[in-house]
């Protein structure tokens, strides 16, 4: 009869072992018993970049990269993007269930009433250089928040965690908008509690002298959908950073600053910024073939293409293409779109990209939308960090509640020098 186990023969010793298979995995610690001799440490797995390692169990986000499926708590991303607000989805991601009307009202109230930041944080942000990258300001300011809420290090206390989670989700749009206003030399705009989460963000970004800022409903909804699409994406680079840093039991502000730093890189959330720089460098549809040839020769990457997990069209990219049409109906068509569409068409027919299963990812079109909304290119990663805050926090809390988790501490295969004696300065090679 078939058994859920794996039989291993160690050809060094001839010994046989049987280890359990659970949910398509074996436990790496079950290999430790396999030793060449009594002195041996025991067998480990070697997996740079976690290509084939499940670092946690999780109930938050389901992703099937071969089929192009993304679900939060079981709900398909397409249905959530069609029917929900970002705050509704944030509640779902954190709590596991969609809120009923009373829960959504309370949740919206709780988030709306934590949007203001301490005046000293404002002064802190004013002291960045005029041309500071907004993502650098965002990361530093999130880290600085831990000094304003020192009780946040009581991470074992559920009530305490809940208030810090609400604060972070509420304050990230304020910090983001202040970083934008600072880089433009504009006065900061305080939150307006009568507006929706994305509406208030637009207010803090773009309000000038109006007594009451009225967001454009199409842009407000487009932003809500973009926030939903970016809310969580299971164990990606920044979420792994959040879990690893959080596993040392540091406060959530410090852990989230680290996660945001991981997001900043051009291979992750910084890709939307890199896509726009790439499209601008291509400049014209006629230059696409020569650009693609360079990529194929290994001279740079097609930014916004490829994904560690998706080997199929990223379902978020499909939804974003539709959002782009809605936004352009208001803002006018972004000329970069023509270059992007032609680039996508050529790449999807090219053997290099087809054989490597490289498809557009979420970042390929998001930057074009943000640019049409008058956001500067350097600000795009911040637009990713705002909604991903809830994913980071939900994953962080899940990690804290998981009895199997401990401080993250991988092993290494040491290949350096064996023991050798110290060489005095005058005896070292010139
Ligand atoms: N352009 C050209 N070639 C690519 C690209 C790309 N965008 N992505 C992967 N490849 C090629 C690699 O050169 C490699 O080819 P080879 O087998 O001939 O050496 C092959 O495809 C596999 O690439 P890896 O780097 O091994 O794939 P990995 O899973 O490590 O990388 C990543 C995934 C980082 C997303 C990669 O596809 C990439 O750099 N993309 C561009 C940056 C980007 O858009 N990042 C955003 C990701 S989505 C997000 O974070 C929200």
mmCIF file of C-alpha atoms and ligand atoms in Angstrom, residues 49 51 230 233 236-238 263 265-272 274-275 295-296 298 300-311 314 316 352-353 355-364 384 388, ligand 1:
data_model
loop_
_atom_site.group_PDB
_atom_site.id
_atom_site.type_symbol
_atom_site.label_atom_id
_atom_site.label_comp_id
_atom_site.label_asym_id
_atom_site.label_seq_id
_atom_site.Cartn_x
_atom_site.Cartn_y
_atom_site.Cartn_z
ATOM 1 C CA UNK A 49 17.723 31.878 -2.487
ATOM 2 C CA UNK A 51 14.381 28.035 -4.502
ATOM 3 C CA UNK A 230 -0.473 44.690 -4.023
ATOM 4 C CA UNK A 233 1.948 37.908 -2.190
ATOM 5 C CA UNK A 236 8.317 37.005 -1.380
ATOM 6 C CA UNK A 237 11.625 38.739 -0.589
ATOM 7 C CA UNK A 238 10.212 41.572 1.583
ATOM 8 C CA UNK A 263 11.002 45.926 -1.337
ATOM 9 C CA UNK A 265 15.389 46.809 -4.681
ATOM 10 C CA UNK A 266 14.944 46.821 -8.488
ATOM 11 C CA UNK A 267 14.360 43.054 -8.597
ATOM 12 C CA UNK A 268 11.348 43.408 -6.284
ATOM 13 C CA UNK A 269 9.108 46.470 -5.619
ATOM 14 C CA UNK A 270 11.624 48.816 -7.200
ATOM 15 C CA UNK A 271 10.892 47.149 -10.544
ATOM 16 C CA UNK A 272 7.984 49.496 -11.332
ATOM 17 C CA UNK A 274 12.938 50.481 -13.224
ATOM 18 C CA UNK A 275 10.262 49.723 -15.866
ATOM 19 C CA UNK A 295 18.438 41.826 -23.277
ATOM 20 C CA UNK A 296 18.796 38.473 -25.012
ATOM 21 C CA UNK A 298 22.461 39.388 -21.297
ATOM 22 C CA UNK A 300 20.361 44.082 -18.912
ATOM 23 C CA UNK A 301 16.923 42.656 -18.159
ATOM 24 C CA UNK A 302 13.473 43.346 -19.447
ATOM 25 C CA UNK A 303 12.184 44.975 -16.263
ATOM 26 C CA UNK A 304 8.625 44.084 -15.261
ATOM 27 C CA UNK A 305 9.047 40.674 -16.883
ATOM 28 C CA UNK A 306 9.619 37.356 -15.160
ATOM 29 C CA UNK A 307 8.809 36.136 -11.700
ATOM 30 C CA UNK A 308 10.245 33.533 -9.351
ATOM 31 C CA UNK A 309 6.844 31.895 -8.911
ATOM 32 C CA UNK A 310 4.668 32.888 -11.890
ATOM 33 C CA UNK A 311 5.551 30.947 -14.998
ATOM 34 C CA UNK A 314 0.622 37.329 -13.620
ATOM 35 C CA UNK A 316 -2.520 41.046 -11.326
ATOM 36 C CA UNK A 352 14.022 33.590 -25.511
ATOM 37 C CA UNK A 353 11.132 34.789 -23.337
ATOM 38 C CA UNK A 355 11.194 29.193 -23.443
ATOM 39 C CA UNK A 356 12.005 30.812 -20.087
ATOM 40 C CA UNK A 357 8.312 31.393 -19.322
ATOM 41 C CA UNK A 358 8.857 35.120 -18.844
ATOM 42 C CA UNK A 359 5.569 37.024 -18.731
ATOM 43 C CA UNK A 360 4.716 40.566 -17.629
ATOM 44 C CA UNK A 361 4.456 40.839 -13.846
ATOM 45 C CA UNK A 362 2.461 43.281 -11.691
ATOM 46 C CA UNK A 363 5.064 45.995 -12.139
ATOM 47 C CA UNK A 364 5.023 46.116 -15.922
ATOM 48 C CA UNK A 384 3.826 49.424 -3.529
ATOM 49 C CA UNK A 388 1.874 45.746 1.153
HETATM 50 N N1 LIG B 1 14.663 39.826 -18.669
HETATM 51 C C1 LIG B 1 15.494 38.989 -19.361
HETATM 52 N N2 LIG B 1 15.823 37.757 -18.949
HETATM 53 C C2 LIG B 1 15.293 37.330 -17.795
HETATM 54 C C3 LIG B 1 14.414 38.136 -17.029
HETATM 55 C C4 LIG B 1 14.091 39.420 -17.502
HETATM 56 N N3 LIG B 1 13.256 40.229 -16.848
HETATM 57 N N4 LIG B 1 14.033 37.458 -15.912
HETATM 58 C C5 LIG B 1 14.647 36.272 -15.968
HETATM 59 N N5 LIG B 1 15.405 36.190 -17.121
HETATM 60 C C6 LIG B 1 16.175 35.038 -17.591
HETATM 61 C C7 LIG B 1 17.486 34.883 -16.848
HETATM 62 O O1 LIG B 1 18.545 35.536 -17.506
HETATM 63 C C8 LIG B 1 17.646 33.373 -16.852
HETATM 64 O O2 LIG B 1 18.097 32.992 -18.133
HETATM 65 P P1 LIG B 1 19.192 31.820 -18.293
HETATM 66 O O3 LIG B 1 18.510 30.569 -17.813
HETATM 67 O O4 LIG B 1 19.546 31.803 -19.737
HETATM 68 O O5 LIG B 1 20.358 32.198 -17.419
HETATM 69 C C9 LIG B 1 16.243 32.839 -16.691
HETATM 70 O O6 LIG B 1 15.416 33.862 -17.271
HETATM 71 C C10 LIG B 1 15.831 32.587 -15.259
HETATM 72 O O7 LIG B 1 16.079 33.786 -14.517
HETATM 73 P P2 LIG B 1 16.397 33.821 -12.965
HETATM 74 O O8 LIG B 1 17.140 35.075 -12.668
HETATM 75 O O9 LIG B 1 17.057 32.519 -12.563
HETATM 76 O O10 LIG B 1 14.964 33.816 -12.347
HETATM 77 P P3 LIG B 1 14.591 34.230 -10.865
HETATM 78 O O11 LIG B 1 13.400 33.437 -10.493
HETATM 79 O O12 LIG B 1 15.772 34.146 -9.967
HETATM 80 O O13 LIG B 1 14.253 35.796 -11.018
HETATM 81 C C11 LIG B 1 13.114 37.835 -11.145
HETATM 82 C C12 LIG B 1 12.983 36.325 -10.891
HETATM 83 C C13 LIG B 1 14.124 38.438 -10.128
HETATM 84 C C14 LIG B 1 11.758 38.492 -10.909
HETATM 85 C C15 LIG B 1 13.601 38.068 -12.600
HETATM 86 O O14 LIG B 1 12.658 37.537 -13.516
HETATM 87 C C16 LIG B 1 13.875 39.543 -12.903
HETATM 88 O O15 LIG B 1 14.964 40.034 -12.635
HETATM 89 N N6 LIG B 1 12.863 40.285 -13.478
HETATM 90 C C17 LIG B 1 13.012 41.694 -13.748
HETATM 91 C C18 LIG B 1 12.759 42.483 -12.475
HETATM 92 C C19 LIG B 1 11.288 42.505 -12.097
HETATM 93 O O16 LIG B 1 10.425 42.770 -12.919
HETATM 94 N N7 LIG B 1 11.037 42.280 -10.790
HETATM 95 C C20 LIG B 1 9.681 42.348 -10.253
HETATM 96 C C21 LIG B 1 9.234 41.013 -9.793
HETATM 97 S S1 LIG B 1 7.554 41.107 -9.274
HETATM 98 C C22 LIG B 1 7.660 41.788 -7.768
HETATM 99 O O17 LIG B 1 8.583 41.738 -7.037
HETATM 100 C C23 LIG B 1 6.473 42.460 -7.379
#
